[in-house]
CSV table of C-alpha atoms in Angstrom, one decimal:
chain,number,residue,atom,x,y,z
A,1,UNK,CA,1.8,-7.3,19.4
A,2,UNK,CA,2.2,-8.9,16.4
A,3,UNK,CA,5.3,-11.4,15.3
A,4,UNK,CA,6.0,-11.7,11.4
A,5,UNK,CA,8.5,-14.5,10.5
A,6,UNK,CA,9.5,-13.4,6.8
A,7,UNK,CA,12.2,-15.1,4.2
A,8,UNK,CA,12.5,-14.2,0.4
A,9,UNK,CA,11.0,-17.5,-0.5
A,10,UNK,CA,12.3,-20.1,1.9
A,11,UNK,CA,9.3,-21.3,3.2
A,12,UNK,CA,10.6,-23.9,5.2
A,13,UNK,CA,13.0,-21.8,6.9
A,14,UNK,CA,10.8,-19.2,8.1
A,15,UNK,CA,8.2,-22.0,9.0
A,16,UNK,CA,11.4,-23.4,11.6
A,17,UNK,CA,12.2,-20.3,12.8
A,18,UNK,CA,8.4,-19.3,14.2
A,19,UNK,CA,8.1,-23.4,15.3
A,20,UNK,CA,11.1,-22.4,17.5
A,21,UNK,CA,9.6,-19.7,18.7
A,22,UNK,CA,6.1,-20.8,19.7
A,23,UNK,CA,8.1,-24.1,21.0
A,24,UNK,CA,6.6,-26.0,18.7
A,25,UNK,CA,8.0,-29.6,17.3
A,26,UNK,CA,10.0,-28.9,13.9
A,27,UNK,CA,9.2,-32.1,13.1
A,28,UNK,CA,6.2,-31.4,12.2
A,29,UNK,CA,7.0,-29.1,9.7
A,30,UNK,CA,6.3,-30.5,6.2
A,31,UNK,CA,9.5,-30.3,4.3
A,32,UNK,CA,7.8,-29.3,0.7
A,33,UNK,CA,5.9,-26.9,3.0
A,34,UNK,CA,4.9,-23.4,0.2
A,35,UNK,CA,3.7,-20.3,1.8
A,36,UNK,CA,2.9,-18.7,-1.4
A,37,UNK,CA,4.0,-15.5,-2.4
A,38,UNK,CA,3.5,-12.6,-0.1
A,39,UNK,CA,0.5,-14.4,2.2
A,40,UNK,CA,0.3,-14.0,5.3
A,41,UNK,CA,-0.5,-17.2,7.9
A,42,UNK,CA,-1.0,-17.1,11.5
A,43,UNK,CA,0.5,-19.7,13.0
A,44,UNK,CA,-0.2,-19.0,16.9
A,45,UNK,CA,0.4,-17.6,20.3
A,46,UNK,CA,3.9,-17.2,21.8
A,47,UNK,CA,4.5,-17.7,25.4
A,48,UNK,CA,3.7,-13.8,25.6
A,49,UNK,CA,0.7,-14.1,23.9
A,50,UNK,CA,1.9,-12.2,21.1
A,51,UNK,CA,0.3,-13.4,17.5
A,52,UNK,CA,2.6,-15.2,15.1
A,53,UNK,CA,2.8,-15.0,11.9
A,54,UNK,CA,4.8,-16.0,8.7
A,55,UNK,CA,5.3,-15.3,5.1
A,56,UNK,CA,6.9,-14.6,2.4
A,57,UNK,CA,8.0,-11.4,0.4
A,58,UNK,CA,9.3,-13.0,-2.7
A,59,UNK,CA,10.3,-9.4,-3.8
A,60,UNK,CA,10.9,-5.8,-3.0
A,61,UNK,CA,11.5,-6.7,0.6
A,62,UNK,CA,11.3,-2.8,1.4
A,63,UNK,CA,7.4,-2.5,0.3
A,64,UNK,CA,6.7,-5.4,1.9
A,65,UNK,CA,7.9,-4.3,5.2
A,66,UNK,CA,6.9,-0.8,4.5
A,67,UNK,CA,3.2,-2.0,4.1
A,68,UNK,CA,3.5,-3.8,7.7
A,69,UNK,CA,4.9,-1.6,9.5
A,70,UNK,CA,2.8,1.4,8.0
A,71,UNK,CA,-0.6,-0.3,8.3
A,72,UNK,CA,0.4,-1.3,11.8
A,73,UNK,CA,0.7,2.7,12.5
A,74,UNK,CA,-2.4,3.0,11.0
A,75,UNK,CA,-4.1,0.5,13.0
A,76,UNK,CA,-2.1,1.3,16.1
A,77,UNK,CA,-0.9,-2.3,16.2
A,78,UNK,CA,2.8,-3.0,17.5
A,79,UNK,CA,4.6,-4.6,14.8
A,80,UNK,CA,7.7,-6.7,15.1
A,81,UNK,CA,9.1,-8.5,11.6
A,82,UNK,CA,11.6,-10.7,11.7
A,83,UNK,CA,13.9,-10.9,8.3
A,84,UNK,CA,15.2,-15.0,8.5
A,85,UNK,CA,17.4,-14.5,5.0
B,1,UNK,CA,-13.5,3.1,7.3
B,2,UNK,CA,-10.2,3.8,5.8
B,3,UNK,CA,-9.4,4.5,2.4
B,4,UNK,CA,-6.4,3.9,0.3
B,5,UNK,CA,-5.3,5.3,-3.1
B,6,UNK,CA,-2.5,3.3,-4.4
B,7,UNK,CA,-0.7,3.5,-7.3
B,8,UNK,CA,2.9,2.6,-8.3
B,9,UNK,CA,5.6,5.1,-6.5
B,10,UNK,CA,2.5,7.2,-4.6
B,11,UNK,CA,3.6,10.1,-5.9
B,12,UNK,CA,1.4,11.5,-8.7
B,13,UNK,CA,-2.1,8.8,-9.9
B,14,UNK,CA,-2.9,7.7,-6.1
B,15,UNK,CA,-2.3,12.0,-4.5
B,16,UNK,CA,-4.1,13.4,-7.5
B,17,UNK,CA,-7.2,11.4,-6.5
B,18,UNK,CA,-7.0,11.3,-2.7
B,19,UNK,CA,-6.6,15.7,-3.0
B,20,UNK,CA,-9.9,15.5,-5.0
B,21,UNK,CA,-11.7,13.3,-2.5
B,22,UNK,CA,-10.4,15.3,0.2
B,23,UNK,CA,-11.3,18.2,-2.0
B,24,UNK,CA,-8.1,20.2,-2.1
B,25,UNK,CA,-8.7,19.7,-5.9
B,26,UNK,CA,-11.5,21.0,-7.5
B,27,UNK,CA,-14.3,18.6,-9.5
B,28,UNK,CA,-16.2,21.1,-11.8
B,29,UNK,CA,-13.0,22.5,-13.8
B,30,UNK,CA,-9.6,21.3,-14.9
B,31,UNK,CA,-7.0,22.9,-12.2
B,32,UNK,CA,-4.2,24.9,-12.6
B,33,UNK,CA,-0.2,23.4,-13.1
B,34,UNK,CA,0.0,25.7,-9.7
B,35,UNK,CA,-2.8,23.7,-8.0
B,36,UNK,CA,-1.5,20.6,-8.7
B,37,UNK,CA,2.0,21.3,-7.6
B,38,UNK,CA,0.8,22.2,-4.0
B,39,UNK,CA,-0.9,19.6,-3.0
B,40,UNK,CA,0.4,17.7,-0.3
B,41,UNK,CA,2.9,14.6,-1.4
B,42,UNK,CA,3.1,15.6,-4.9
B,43,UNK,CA,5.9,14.5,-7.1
B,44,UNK,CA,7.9,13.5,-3.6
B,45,UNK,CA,7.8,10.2,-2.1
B,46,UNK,CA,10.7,8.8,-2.6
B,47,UNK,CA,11.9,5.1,-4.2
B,48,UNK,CA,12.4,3.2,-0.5
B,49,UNK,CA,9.2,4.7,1.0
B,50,UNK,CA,7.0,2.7,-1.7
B,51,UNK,CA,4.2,1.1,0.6
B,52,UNK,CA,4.8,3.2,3.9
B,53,UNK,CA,0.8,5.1,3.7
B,54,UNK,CA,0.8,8.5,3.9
B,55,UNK,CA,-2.1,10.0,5.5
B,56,UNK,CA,-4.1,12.6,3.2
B,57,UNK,CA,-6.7,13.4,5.7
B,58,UNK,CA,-10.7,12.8,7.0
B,59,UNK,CA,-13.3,13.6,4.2
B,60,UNK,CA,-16.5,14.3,5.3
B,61,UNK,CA,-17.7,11.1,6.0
B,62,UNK,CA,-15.1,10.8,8.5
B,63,UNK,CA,-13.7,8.1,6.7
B,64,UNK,CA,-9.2,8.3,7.1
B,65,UNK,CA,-8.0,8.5,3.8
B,66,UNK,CA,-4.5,7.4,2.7
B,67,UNK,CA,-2.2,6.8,-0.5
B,68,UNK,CA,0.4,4.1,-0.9
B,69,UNK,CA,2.4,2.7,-3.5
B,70,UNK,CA,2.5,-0.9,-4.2
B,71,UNK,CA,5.2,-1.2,-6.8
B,72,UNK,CA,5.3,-4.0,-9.8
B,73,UNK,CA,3.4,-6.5,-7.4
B,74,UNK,CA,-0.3,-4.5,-6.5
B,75,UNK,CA,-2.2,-7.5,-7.8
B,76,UNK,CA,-0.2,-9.4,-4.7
B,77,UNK,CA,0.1,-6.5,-2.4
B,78,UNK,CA,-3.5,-5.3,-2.8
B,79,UNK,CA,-4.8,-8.7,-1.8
B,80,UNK,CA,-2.0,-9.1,1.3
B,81,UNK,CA,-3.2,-5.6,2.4
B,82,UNK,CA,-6.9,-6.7,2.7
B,83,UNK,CA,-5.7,-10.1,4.5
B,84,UNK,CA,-3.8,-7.6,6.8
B,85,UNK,CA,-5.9,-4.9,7.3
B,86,UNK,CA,-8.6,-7.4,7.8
B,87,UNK,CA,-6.8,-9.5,10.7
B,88,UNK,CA,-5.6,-5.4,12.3
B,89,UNK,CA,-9.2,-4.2,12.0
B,90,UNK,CA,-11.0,-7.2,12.9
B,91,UNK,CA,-11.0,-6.3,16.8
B,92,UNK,CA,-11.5,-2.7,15.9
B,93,UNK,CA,-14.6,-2.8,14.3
B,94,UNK,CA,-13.4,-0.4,11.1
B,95,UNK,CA,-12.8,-2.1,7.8
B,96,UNK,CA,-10.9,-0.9,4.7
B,97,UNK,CA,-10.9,0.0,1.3
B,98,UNK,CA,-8.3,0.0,-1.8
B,99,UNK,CA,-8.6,2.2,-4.9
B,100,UNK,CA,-6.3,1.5,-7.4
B,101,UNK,CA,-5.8,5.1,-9.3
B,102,UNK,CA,-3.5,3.6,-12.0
B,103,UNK,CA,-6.7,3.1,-14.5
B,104,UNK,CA,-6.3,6.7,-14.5
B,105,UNK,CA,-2.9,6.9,-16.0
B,106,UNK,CA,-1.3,7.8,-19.3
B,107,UNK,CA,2.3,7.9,-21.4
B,108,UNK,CA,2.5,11.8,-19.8
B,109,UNK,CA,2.7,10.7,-16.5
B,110,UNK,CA,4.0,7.6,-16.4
B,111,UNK,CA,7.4,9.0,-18.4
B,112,UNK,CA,7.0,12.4,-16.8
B,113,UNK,CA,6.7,10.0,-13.1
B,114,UNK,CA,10.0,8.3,-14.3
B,115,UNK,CA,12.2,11.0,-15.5
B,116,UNK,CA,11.2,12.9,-11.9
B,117,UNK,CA,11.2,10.2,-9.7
B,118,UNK,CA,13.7,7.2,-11.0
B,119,UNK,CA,16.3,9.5,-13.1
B,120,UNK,CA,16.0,12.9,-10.6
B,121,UNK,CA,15.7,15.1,-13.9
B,122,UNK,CA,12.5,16.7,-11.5
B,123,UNK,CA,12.8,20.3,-14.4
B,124,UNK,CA,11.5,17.8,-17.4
B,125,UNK,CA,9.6,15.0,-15.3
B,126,UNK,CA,7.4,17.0,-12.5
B,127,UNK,CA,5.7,19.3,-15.6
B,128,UNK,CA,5.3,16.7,-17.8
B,129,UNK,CA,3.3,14.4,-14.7
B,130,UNK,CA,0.9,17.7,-14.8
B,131,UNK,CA,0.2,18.4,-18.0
B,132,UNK,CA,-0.5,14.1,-17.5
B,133,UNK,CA,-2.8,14.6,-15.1
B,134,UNK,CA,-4.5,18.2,-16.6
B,135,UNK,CA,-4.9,15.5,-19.7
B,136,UNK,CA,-7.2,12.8,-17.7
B,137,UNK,CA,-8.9,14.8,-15.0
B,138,UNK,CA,-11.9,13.8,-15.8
B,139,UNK,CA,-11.1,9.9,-15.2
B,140,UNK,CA,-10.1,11.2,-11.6
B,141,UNK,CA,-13.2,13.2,-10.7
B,142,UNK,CA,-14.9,10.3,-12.3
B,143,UNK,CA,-13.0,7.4,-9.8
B,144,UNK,CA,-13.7,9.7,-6.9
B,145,UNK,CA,-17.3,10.4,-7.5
B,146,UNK,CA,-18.0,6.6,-8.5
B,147,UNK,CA,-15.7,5.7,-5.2
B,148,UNK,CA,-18.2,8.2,-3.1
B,149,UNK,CA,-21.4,7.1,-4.7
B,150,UNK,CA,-20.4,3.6,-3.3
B,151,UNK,CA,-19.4,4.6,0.4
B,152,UNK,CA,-22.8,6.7,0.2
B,153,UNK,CA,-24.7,3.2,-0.2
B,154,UNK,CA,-22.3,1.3,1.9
């Protein structure tokens, strides 16, 4: 299974939110920290060995999750996005 | 390998060519307002299923093929979908491939695609997308056939 962390554009937000999951340290996290607009980045494994990702939508949220969730149907690939806004 | 049309909505550019690489459109003659209309998808998807793939069928290369719309942002979708696909496909040996039908657009359709599809006056908007598409046929049997030359060589 896969794990998207997603925010409009708050990078930094959604970058805290998947640190907390994997149980990684926050501080880490680079304040000024840009995921760019609607890229995706793997970040890890959770404790359930599911993959981890994050990004951004920036806009038309509803495309963006319907292009992740579809092409996750079409790859038979369990996918789990989670909206931080 | 799996193939995607997209377009804007994935209602009209992206289905027209997908039903002639599937061939439930012909390629040697202009088709009919009739044959158009009853191809699968046509003039339907609606404004929140923009992106969700609808699956057209397997050609005879047994290659999937799909259509999606991407909206304003295909430049940034197109290249996300490719990141995606590549990191869902990766451990199952298949790749992918996008094929953006808008080149094939004109003023017809694209009006005739908003009356229909954005202001629901369907009666005006669903002819006028035809009469579009009747217009530049030839650009579509042209994208398909340069598409299929290409997964020949592939």
């Amino acid at each position: 299974m896969k794990i998207i962390f997603t925010s409009k554009a708050n990078s930094y937000k959604t970058m805290k939110e998947a640190y907390k999951h994997i149980g990684l340290d926050e501080k880490l996290i680079d304040p000024n920290c840009d995921l760019g607009k609607m890229k995706l980045h793997y970040l890890g494994l959770d404790s359930e060995s599911n993959e981890v990702y994050v990004s951004n939508y920036y806009k038309n949220k509803h495309i963006f999750s319907n292009i992740i969730s579809g092409l996750g149907s079409v790859f038979k690939e369990e996918i789990i996005i989670l909206d931080i806004d | 390998m799996k193939i995607i049309y997209c377009c804007y909505g994935g209602a009209h550019t992206s289905i027209v060519a997908s039903s002639i690489h599937m061939g439930y459109l012909p390629t040697d003659k202009i088709p009919t307002s009739e044959e158009i209309l009853s191809v699968p998808y046509y003039d339907q998807s609606a404004n929140n299923s923009v992106g969700t793939p609808l699956f057209m069928g397997v050609d005879e290369y047994t290659n999937e093929v799909y259509v999606m719309g991407m909206g304003h942002h295909r430049d940034y979708y197109a290249v996300m979908t490719y990141e995606y696909a590549h990191i869902l496909a990766s451990d199952k040996g298949t790749s992918i491939r996008i094929i953006n039908a808008l080149s094939c657009i004109n003023n017809y359709i694209r009006i005739g695609g908003f009356l229909s599809r954005r202001a629901n006056l369907i009666s005006i908007g669903r002819p006028l997308t035809v009469f579009g598409i009747q217009r530049n046929y030839k650009y579509f049997v042209e994208l398909v056939s340069n598409l299929k030359k290409a997964i020949k060589v592939d």
